[in-house]
Amino acid sequence: MKHIERYFKRRGIEVEHILYSYRTERNLVICMDSGDEISCSMLTRELIEHIPMDEFVLLRKGVVIRKSGILAISDDGIYTMIDGKTFQGQKRHLIEHKKLRTMLNLDNSRVHIKDIPVHPSISLTLLEKCSVLDDMPVAYCVIELVFDENGHGIDFIFRYCNKQMEMIEGVPVEDMVDHSFYEVFKNGDKKWLVAYADVALNGVQRTLHDYSPEVDKTLTIHCYQPEPGYCACVLTEDGM
């Protein structure tokens, strides 16, 4: 146990930020909620001995996932994590997957088919309210978390962008609204998705400060949940 603690300290691994782990042919890969991946020679059982297993699920041999990081569990046992990674649970234990979905309050009504534009009427009300921010001198957008019926293809769609978003992102507003982030920005970093999904699903507030390779700028982004399934963002550029 001591050597695991020393290793975690040396690599800057904090248990509360582990999202999941899985085995490759040779190594254990530990994935953090920051998007970082650490490949090591540790055994899965050694990791299990070092983490609070009441907060995790041993999905199958070599795969350990954090319960709070599960976005959806499909009827055929596919687990989608908040960073878009999917894992197939053991098919002979489908009833157990469904029980866990119920226990975690994972509502399948949150699952949207990506090609449908805007969904519930409450969303229209939300977006109508956003129109008062069109000329706000600070960049503001609302994004919707989407993934397909099978729990695959997790992404987020711009549903509202004010005029200042064009100045920050360097893309016309009409080319962002109702388009996927990864459609607009081909080199988009998946690290943003983890934070946005956490806000959209859990209603937490987060402040992100990081370099955005998509626009070649360092941004500060304040995020909050205006409606379940949505994340609103206020963006400022460093030095402005």
CSV table of C-alpha atoms in Angstrom, one decimal:
chain,number,residue,atom,x,y,z
A,1,MET,CA,0.0,0.0,0.0
A,2,LYS,CA,2.8,2.4,0.9
A,3,HIS,CA,4.4,2.1,-2.6
A,4,ILE,CA,1.1,2.9,-4.2
A,5,GLU,CA,0.7,6.0,-2.1
A,6,ARG,CA,4.3,7.1,-3.0
A,7,TYR,CA,3.5,6.5,-6.7
A,8,PHE,CA,0.3,8.5,-6.5
A,9,LYS,CA,2.1,11.3,-4.8
A,10,ARG,CA,4.9,11.3,-7.3
A,11,ARG,CA,2.5,11.3,-10.3
A,12,GLY,CA,0.2,13.8,-8.7
A,13,ILE,CA,-2.7,11.4,-8.7
A,14,GLU,CA,-5.5,12.3,-6.3
A,15,VAL,CA,-8.0,9.5,-5.7
A,16,GLU,CA,-11.0,11.9,-5.7
A,17,HIS,CA,-10.2,12.9,-9.2
A,18,ILE,CA,-9.9,9.3,-10.7
A,19,LEU,CA,-12.7,8.9,-13.2
A,20,TYR,CA,-12.0,5.3,-14.3
A,21,SER,CA,-9.2,2.8,-15.1
A,22,TYR,CA,-8.8,0.0,-17.6
A,23,ARG,CA,-6.2,-2.4,-18.7
A,24,THR,CA,-4.3,-2.5,-22.0
A,25,GLU,CA,-2.3,-5.5,-23.1
A,26,ARG,CA,0.6,-4.5,-20.8
A,27,ASN,CA,-0.4,-1.6,-18.5
A,28,LEU,CA,-3.1,-0.2,-16.3
A,29,VAL,CA,-4.4,3.2,-17.6
A,30,ILE,CA,-5.8,5.5,-14.9
A,31,CYS,CA,-8.0,8.3,-16.3
A,32,MET,CA,-8.5,11.5,-14.4
A,33,ASP,CA,-11.5,13.9,-14.5
A,34,SER,CA,-9.1,16.5,-15.9
A,35,GLY,CA,-8.7,14.3,-19.0
A,36,ASP,CA,-5.2,13.2,-18.1
A,37,GLU,CA,-4.3,9.5,-18.6
A,38,ILE,CA,-1.5,7.8,-16.6
A,39,SER,CA,-0.2,4.5,-17.8
A,40,CYS,CA,1.5,2.3,-15.2
A,41,SER,CA,2.4,-1.2,-14.3
A,42,MET,CA,0.1,-1.3,-11.3
A,43,LEU,CA,-2.3,-4.2,-11.0
A,44,THR,CA,-6.0,-3.6,-10.9
A,45,ARG,CA,-6.3,-5.3,-7.5
A,46,GLU,CA,-3.6,-2.9,-6.1
A,47,LEU,CA,-5.7,0.1,-7.3
A,48,ILE,CA,-8.8,-1.4,-5.8
A,49,GLU,CA,-7.1,-1.7,-2.4
A,50,HIS,CA,-6.2,2.0,-2.6
A,51,ILE,CA,-9.6,3.5,-3.6
A,52,PRO,CA,-13.0,3.7,-1.8
A,53,MET,CA,-14.8,0.9,-3.7
A,54,ASP,CA,-18.2,2.2,-2.4
A,55,GLU,CA,-17.6,5.1,-4.9
A,56,PHE,CA,-16.6,2.8,-7.7
A,57,VAL,CA,-17.8,-0.2,-9.7
A,58,LEU,CA,-15.6,-3.1,-10.9
A,59,LEU,CA,-17.4,-3.4,-14.2
A,60,ARG,CA,-15.4,-6.3,-15.5
A,61,LYS,CA,-11.9,-7.6,-15.2
A,62,GLY,CA,-9.5,-4.7,-15.4
A,63,VAL,CA,-12.2,-2.0,-15.6
A,64,VAL,CA,-13.0,0.2,-12.6
A,65,ILE,CA,-15.3,3.2,-13.0
A,66,ARG,CA,-16.5,6.0,-10.6
A,67,LYS,CA,-20.2,5.9,-10.0
A,68,SER,CA,-20.6,9.7,-10.1
A,69,GLY,CA,-18.8,9.7,-13.5
A,70,ILE,CA,-21.4,7.5,-15.2
A,71,LEU,CA,-23.6,9.4,-17.6
A,72,ALA,CA,-25.8,6.6,-18.8
A,73,ILE,CA,-26.3,2.8,-18.7
A,74,SER,CA,-28.1,1.3,-21.7
A,75,ASP,CA,-30.4,-1.7,-21.6
A,76,ASP,CA,-27.6,-3.9,-23.1
A,77,GLY,CA,-25.1,-2.9,-20.4
A,78,ILE,CA,-23.1,-0.2,-22.2
A,79,TYR,CA,-21.8,2.4,-19.7
A,80,THR,CA,-21.1,5.9,-21.0
A,81,MET,CA,-18.8,8.1,-18.9
A,82,ILE,CA,-19.0,11.9,-18.7
A,83,ASP,CA,-16.0,12.2,-20.9
A,84,GLY,CA,-17.6,10.1,-23.6
A,85,LYS,CA,-15.7,6.9,-23.0
A,86,THR,CA,-17.9,3.8,-23.2
A,87,PHE,CA,-17.4,0.3,-21.6
A,88,GLN,CA,-19.4,-2.8,-22.2
A,89,GLY,CA,-20.5,-4.5,-18.9
A,90,GLN,CA,-20.8,-8.2,-18.7
A,91,LYS,CA,-23.8,-9.2,-20.8
A,92,ARG,CA,-24.8,-12.1,-18.5
A,93,HIS,CA,-25.4,-9.6,-15.7
A,94,LEU,CA,-27.8,-7.2,-17.5
A,95,ILE,CA,-30.2,-7.1,-14.6
A,96,GLU,CA,-27.4,-5.8,-12.4
A,97,HIS,CA,-26.7,-3.0,-14.8
A,98,LYS,CA,-30.3,-2.0,-14.8
A,99,LYS,CA,-30.4,-2.1,-11.0
A,100,LEU,CA,-27.4,0.2,-10.8
A,101,ARG,CA,-29.0,2.6,-13.3
A,102,THR,CA,-32.0,2.8,-11.1
A,103,MET,CA,-29.9,3.2,-7.9
A,104,LEU,CA,-27.9,6.0,-9.5
A,105,ASN,CA,-31.1,7.8,-10.8
A,106,LEU,CA,-29.8,7.7,-14.4
A,107,ASP,CA,-32.8,9.0,-16.3
A,108,ASN,CA,-32.9,7.7,-19.9
A,109,SER,CA,-35.1,10.6,-20.9
A,110,ARG,CA,-31.9,12.7,-20.9
A,111,VAL,CA,-30.7,10.7,-23.9
A,112,HIS,CA,-31.2,12.8,-27.0
A,113,ILE,CA,-30.6,11.8,-30.7
A,114,LYS,CA,-28.0,14.2,-31.9
A,115,ASP,CA,-29.7,15.2,-35.2
A,116,ILE,CA,-32.9,16.6,-33.5
A,117,PRO,CA,-32.5,20.4,-33.2
A,118,VAL,CA,-34.0,21.8,-30.0
A,119,HIS,CA,-36.0,19.4,-27.8
A,120,PRO,CA,-38.3,20.3,-24.9
A,121,SER,CA,-40.5,23.5,-24.9
A,122,ILE,CA,-38.7,24.6,-21.7
A,123,SER,CA,-35.5,24.8,-23.8
A,124,LEU,CA,-37.2,27.3,-26.2
A,125,THR,CA,-38.1,29.4,-23.2
A,126,LEU,CA,-34.6,29.3,-22.0
A,127,LEU,CA,-33.2,30.3,-25.3
A,128,GLU,CA,-35.7,33.1,-25.7
A,129,LYS,CA,-34.6,34.5,-22.4
A,130,CYS,CA,-31.0,34.4,-23.6
A,131,SER,CA,-31.8,37.0,-26.3
A,132,VAL,CA,-31.4,39.8,-23.8
A,133,LEU,CA,-27.7,38.9,-23.7
A,134,ASP,CA,-27.1,39.3,-27.5
A,135,ASP,CA,-25.2,42.6,-27.0
A,136,MET,CA,-23.6,41.8,-23.7
A,137,PRO,CA,-19.9,42.9,-23.8
A,138,VAL,CA,-18.8,39.5,-22.4
A,139,ALA,CA,-19.0,36.2,-24.3
A,140,TYR,CA,-21.8,33.9,-23.3
A,141,CYS,CA,-23.2,30.6,-24.6
A,142,VAL,CA,-25.5,27.8,-23.7
A,143,ILE,CA,-24.6,24.3,-24.7
A,144,GLU,CA,-26.6,21.1,-24.6
A,145,LEU,CA,-25.2,17.7,-23.7
A,146,VAL,CA,-26.2,15.1,-26.3
A,147,PHE,CA,-25.5,11.4,-27.1
A,148,ASP,CA,-27.3,8.7,-29.1
A,149,GLU,CA,-29.8,6.1,-28.0
A,150,ASN,CA,-27.1,3.5,-27.4
A,151,GLY,CA,-25.0,5.7,-25.1
A,152,HIS,CA,-22.5,6.4,-27.8
A,153,GLY,CA,-21.2,9.6,-29.5
A,154,ILE,CA,-21.3,11.9,-26.5
A,155,ASP,CA,-20.9,15.5,-27.6
A,156,PHE,CA,-22.3,19.0,-26.9
A,157,ILE,CA,-24.1,21.3,-29.2
A,158,PHE,CA,-24.1,25.1,-29.1
A,159,ARG,CA,-27.7,26.2,-28.5
A,160,TYR,CA,-27.1,29.9,-27.9
A,161,CYS,CA,-24.2,32.2,-28.6
A,162,ASN,CA,-24.2,36.0,-28.1
A,163,LYS,CA,-22.3,38.3,-30.5
A,164,GLN,CA,-19.2,38.5,-28.3
A,165,MET,CA,-18.7,34.7,-28.7
A,166,GLU,CA,-17.7,35.4,-32.3
A,167,MET,CA,-14.9,37.6,-31.0
A,168,ILE,CA,-13.6,34.9,-28.6
A,169,GLU,CA,-14.0,31.9,-30.8
A,170,GLY,CA,-13.2,33.5,-34.1
A,171,VAL,CA,-16.2,31.7,-35.7
A,172,PRO,CA,-19.5,33.4,-36.9
A,173,VAL,CA,-22.4,32.8,-34.5
A,174,GLU,CA,-24.5,31.2,-37.2
A,175,ASP,CA,-21.7,28.6,-37.7
A,176,MET,CA,-21.8,27.6,-34.0
A,177,VAL,CA,-25.5,27.6,-33.1
A,178,ASP,CA,-27.0,24.1,-33.5
A,179,HIS,CA,-23.6,22.7,-34.4
A,180,SER,CA,-21.4,20.2,-32.4
A,181,PHE,CA,-18.4,21.7,-30.7
A,182,TYR,CA,-16.2,19.0,-32.4
A,183,GLU,CA,-17.8,19.8,-35.7
A,184,VAL,CA,-16.9,23.5,-35.4
A,185,PHE,CA,-13.5,22.9,-33.8
A,186,LYS,CA,-11.9,19.8,-35.4
A,187,ASN,CA,-9.0,19.8,-32.9
A,188,GLY,CA,-11.3,20.3,-29.9
A,189,ASP,CA,-9.9,19.0,-26.6
A,190,LYS,CA,-12.1,16.4,-24.8
A,191,LYS,CA,-11.1,17.9,-21.4
A,192,TRP,CA,-13.8,20.5,-21.8
A,193,LEU,CA,-16.5,17.9,-22.1
A,194,VAL,CA,-15.9,16.4,-18.6
A,195,ALA,CA,-16.5,19.7,-16.9
A,196,TYR,CA,-19.5,20.7,-19.0
A,197,ALA,CA,-21.1,17.3,-18.5
A,198,ASP,CA,-20.7,17.6,-14.8
A,199,VAL,CA,-22.4,21.0,-14.8
A,200,ALA,CA,-25.2,20.0,-17.2
A,201,LEU,CA,-26.1,16.8,-15.3
A,202,ASN,CA,-25.2,17.5,-11.6
A,203,GLY,CA,-26.0,21.2,-11.4
A,204,VAL,CA,-22.6,22.1,-9.9
A,205,GLN,CA,-20.9,25.4,-10.8
A,206,ARG,CA,-17.3,25.2,-12.1
A,207,THR,CA,-14.7,27.8,-13.2
A,208,LEU,CA,-12.2,26.6,-15.8
A,209,HIS,CA,-8.9,28.3,-16.5
A,210,ASP,CA,-6.9,26.7,-19.2
A,211,TYR,CA,-5.3,27.1,-22.6
A,212,SER,CA,-7.7,26.4,-25.5
A,213,PRO,CA,-5.9,25.0,-28.5
A,214,GLU,CA,-9.1,25.4,-30.5
A,215,VAL,CA,-8.8,29.2,-30.5
A,216,ASP,CA,-5.1,29.5,-29.4
A,217,LYS,CA,-6.1,31.5,-26.3
A,218,THR,CA,-6.0,31.1,-22.6
A,219,LEU,CA,-9.6,31.3,-21.3
A,220,THR,CA,-11.4,31.6,-18.0
A,221,ILE,CA,-14.9,30.0,-18.3
A,222,HIS,CA,-17.5,30.3,-15.5
A,223,CYS,CA,-20.1,27.5,-15.9
A,224,TYR,CA,-23.5,26.9,-14.4
A,225,GLN,CA,-26.6,24.9,-15.1
A,226,PRO,CA,-29.5,27.0,-16.4
A,227,GLU,CA,-31.7,23.9,-17.0
A,228,PRO,CA,-31.0,20.1,-16.5
A,229,GLY,CA,-28.9,18.9,-19.5
A,230,TYR,CA,-27.6,22.3,-20.3
A,231,CYS,CA,-24.4,24.2,-19.4
A,232,ALA,CA,-24.2,28.0,-19.6
A,233,CYS,CA,-20.7,29.5,-20.0
A,234,VAL,CA,-19.3,33.0,-19.5
A,235,LEU,CA,-16.0,33.3,-21.3
A,236,THR,CA,-13.2,35.8,-20.8
A,237,GLU,CA,-9.8,35.9,-22.5
A,238,ASP,CA,-6.7,36.4,-20.4
A,239,GLY,CA,-5.2,39.8,-20.9
A,240,MET,CA,-8.5,41.5,-21.8
